[in-house]
mmCIF file of C-alpha atoms in Angstrom:
data_model
loop_
_atom_site.group_PDB
_atom_site.id
_atom_site.type_symbol
_atom_site.label_atom_id
_atom_site.label_comp_id
_atom_site.label_asym_id
_atom_site.label_seq_id
_atom_site.Cartn_x
_atom_site.Cartn_y
_atom_site.Cartn_z
ATOM 1 C CA UNK A 4 22.651 17.612 -36.625
ATOM 2 C CA UNK A 5 22.418 13.902 -37.386
ATOM 3 C CA UNK A 6 19.069 12.473 -38.389
ATOM 4 C CA UNK A 7 17.237 10.224 -36.030
ATOM 5 C CA UNK A 8 17.516 6.606 -37.034
ATOM 6 C CA UNK A 9 15.406 3.536 -36.574
ATOM 7 C CA UNK A 10 16.604 0.268 -37.870
ATOM 8 C CA UNK A 11 14.198 -2.595 -38.363
ATOM 9 C CA UNK A 12 15.864 -6.059 -38.216
ATOM 10 C CA UNK A 13 13.984 -9.212 -39.170
ATOM 11 C CA UNK A 14 14.651 -12.015 -36.696
ATOM 12 C CA UNK A 15 13.998 -15.627 -37.407
ATOM 13 C CA UNK A 16 11.074 -16.862 -35.284
ATOM 14 C CA UNK A 17 11.257 -20.471 -36.385
ATOM 15 C CA UNK A 18 7.511 -20.326 -37.360
ATOM 16 C CA UNK A 19 6.112 -19.524 -40.776
ATOM 17 C CA UNK A 20 3.142 -17.538 -39.480
ATOM 18 C CA UNK A 21 5.121 -15.409 -37.011
ATOM 19 C CA UNK A 22 7.433 -12.496 -38.078
ATOM 20 C CA UNK A 23 9.722 -10.905 -35.445
ATOM 21 C CA UNK A 24 11.091 -7.477 -36.105
ATOM 22 C CA UNK A 25 13.680 -5.848 -33.830
ATOM 23 C CA UNK A 26 13.574 -2.101 -33.428
ATOM 24 C CA UNK A 27 16.921 -0.524 -33.029
ATOM 25 C CA UNK A 28 16.987 3.182 -32.256
ATOM 26 C CA UNK A 29 14.190 5.799 -31.681
ATOM 27 C CA UNK A 30 10.494 5.320 -32.398
ATOM 28 C CA UNK A 31 9.670 8.981 -32.434
ATOM 29 C CA UNK A 32 8.230 11.774 -34.558
ATOM 30 C CA UNK A 33 11.089 11.680 -36.944
ATOM 31 C CA UNK A 34 10.860 7.893 -37.579
ATOM 32 C CA UNK A 35 7.192 6.998 -37.344
ATOM 33 C CA UNK A 36 6.201 7.658 -40.980
ATOM 34 C CA UNK A 37 8.767 5.141 -42.372
ATOM 35 C CA UNK A 38 7.998 2.712 -39.529
ATOM 36 C CA UNK A 39 4.319 2.732 -40.372
ATOM 37 C CA UNK A 40 4.919 2.427 -44.150
ATOM 38 C CA UNK A 41 7.171 -0.548 -43.516
ATOM 39 C CA UNK A 42 5.055 -2.384 -40.979
ATOM 40 C CA UNK A 43 1.513 -1.808 -42.049
ATOM 41 C CA UNK A 44 1.728 -4.124 -45.223
ATOM 42 C CA UNK A 45 3.366 -6.962 -43.299
ATOM 43 C CA UNK A 46 1.371 -10.041 -44.350
ATOM 44 C CA UNK A 47 2.329 -12.353 -41.446
ATOM 45 C CA UNK A 48 -0.596 -13.362 -39.187
ATOM 46 C CA UNK A 49 1.486 -12.539 -36.042
ATOM 47 C CA UNK A 50 3.917 -9.641 -35.913
ATOM 48 C CA UNK A 51 6.153 -9.385 -32.840
ATOM 49 C CA UNK A 52 8.049 -6.179 -32.363
ATOM 50 C CA UNK A 53 11.077 -6.615 -30.125
ATOM 51 C CA UNK A 54 11.458 -3.243 -28.462
ATOM 52 C CA UNK A 55 14.486 -4.182 -26.345
ATOM 53 C CA UNK A 56 16.790 -1.988 -28.438
ATOM 54 C CA UNK A 57 14.408 0.864 -28.901
ATOM 55 C CA UNK A 58 16.172 3.624 -27.039
ATOM 56 C CA UNK A 59 13.369 6.195 -27.045
ATOM 57 C CA UNK A 60 9.575 6.108 -27.517
ATOM 58 C CA UNK A 61 7.585 9.257 -27.613
ATOM 59 C CA UNK A 62 3.812 9.927 -28.125
ATOM 60 C CA UNK A 63 4.167 9.829 -31.904
ATOM 61 C CA UNK A 64 5.803 6.362 -31.584
ATOM 62 C CA UNK A 65 2.949 5.243 -29.301
ATOM 63 C CA UNK A 66 0.515 6.490 -31.898
ATOM 64 C CA UNK A 67 2.347 4.547 -34.581
ATOM 65 C CA UNK A 68 2.018 1.318 -32.490
ATOM 66 C CA UNK A 69 -1.625 1.867 -31.888
ATOM 67 C CA UNK A 70 -2.082 2.444 -35.694
ATOM 68 C CA UNK A 71 -0.357 -0.774 -36.571
ATOM 69 C CA UNK A 72 -2.183 -2.665 -33.839
ATOM 70 C CA UNK A 73 -5.642 -1.443 -34.985
ATOM 71 C CA UNK A 74 -4.889 -2.035 -38.697
ATOM 72 C CA UNK A 75 -3.663 -5.592 -37.919
ATOM 73 C CA UNK A 76 -6.704 -6.291 -35.653
ATOM 74 C CA UNK A 77 -9.043 -5.033 -38.362
ATOM 75 C CA UNK A 78 -7.539 -7.607 -40.732
ATOM 76 C CA UNK A 79 -7.604 -10.501 -38.271
ATOM 77 C CA UNK A 80 -3.857 -10.306 -37.451
ATOM 78 C CA UNK A 81 -1.976 -9.921 -34.234
ATOM 79 C CA UNK A 82 0.615 -7.423 -32.944
ATOM 80 C CA UNK A 83 2.660 -8.244 -29.878
ATOM 81 C CA UNK A 84 5.264 -6.063 -28.236
ATOM 82 C CA UNK A 85 8.279 -7.528 -26.432
ATOM 83 C CA UNK A 86 11.053 -6.188 -24.230
ATOM 84 C CA UNK A 87 9.917 -2.586 -23.599
ATOM 85 C CA UNK A 88 12.639 -0.558 -21.833
ATOM 86 C CA UNK A 89 11.736 1.139 -18.609
ATOM 87 C CA UNK A 90 11.175 4.412 -20.536
ATOM 88 C CA UNK A 91 8.967 2.643 -23.145
ATOM 89 C CA UNK A 92 6.933 0.982 -20.295
ATOM 90 C CA UNK A 93 6.479 4.352 -18.562
ATOM 91 C CA UNK A 94 5.087 5.940 -21.832
ATOM 92 C CA UNK A 95 2.799 2.976 -22.346
ATOM 93 C CA UNK A 96 1.628 3.085 -18.794
ATOM 94 C CA UNK A 97 0.882 6.860 -18.931
ATOM 95 C CA UNK A 98 -1.017 6.385 -22.178
ATOM 96 C CA UNK A 99 -3.108 3.550 -20.760
ATOM 97 C CA UNK A 100 -2.035 1.274 -23.656
ATOM 98 C CA UNK A 101 -0.181 -1.102 -21.414
ATOM 99 C CA UNK A 102 -3.607 -2.796 -20.961
ATOM 100 C CA UNK A 103 -4.527 -2.780 -24.614
ATOM 101 C CA UNK A 104 -1.464 -4.129 -26.366
ATOM 102 C CA UNK A 105 -0.130 -7.617 -25.646
ATOM 103 C CA UNK A 106 3.230 -7.221 -23.933
ATOM 104 C CA UNK A 107 5.894 -9.917 -23.136
ATOM 105 C CA UNK A 108 9.304 -9.699 -21.530
ATOM 106 C CA UNK A 109 11.027 -12.029 -24.077
ATOM 107 C CA UNK A 110 10.640 -12.932 -27.769
ATOM 108 C CA UNK A 111 10.358 -16.543 -26.815
ATOM 109 C CA UNK A 112 7.404 -15.859 -24.539
ATOM 110 C CA UNK A 113 5.605 -14.018 -27.325
ATOM 111 C CA UNK A 114 6.224 -16.751 -29.800
ATOM 112 C CA UNK A 115 4.784 -19.317 -27.404
ATOM 113 C CA UNK A 116 1.761 -17.130 -26.660
ATOM 114 C CA UNK A 117 1.213 -16.500 -30.393
ATOM 115 C CA UNK A 118 0.712 -20.260 -30.933
ATOM 116 C CA UNK A 119 -2.160 -20.414 -28.542
#
C-alpha cells in the first residue's frame, strides 16, 4: 500500500514578509507530523497556506492547522488559508473553525489582506 503524500511547495508572494506554501496531497493523520514540524518554525510574519490542491482534509489535519494557527498567533504572526476545496470547507464548517481562521478564495486576495 503506498504511503500518503503531502508536498509543500513554496510560491513566490512578491513580498518579503509573506510566505505562500501550496499543499499538494492529503493533510491527514499520516502527514500531519511532518507538516507541523515543517510549518511551525516558519519565521515569516504572514504564512499563507494554499489549500486548493489539498485533496483530503481530516480531523487530524484540522488539528494541525489549529496548532499552527495558535502557535503563530502566540508569536504575533498570522496564518491565512486559501482555496479550500468543498470537502475542506465542509470539514472546517463542521468543526466551527471556519469562523476562527482567516479564509480567502485566492492567494492574491490573501496577500492583499495581509498587507492591511
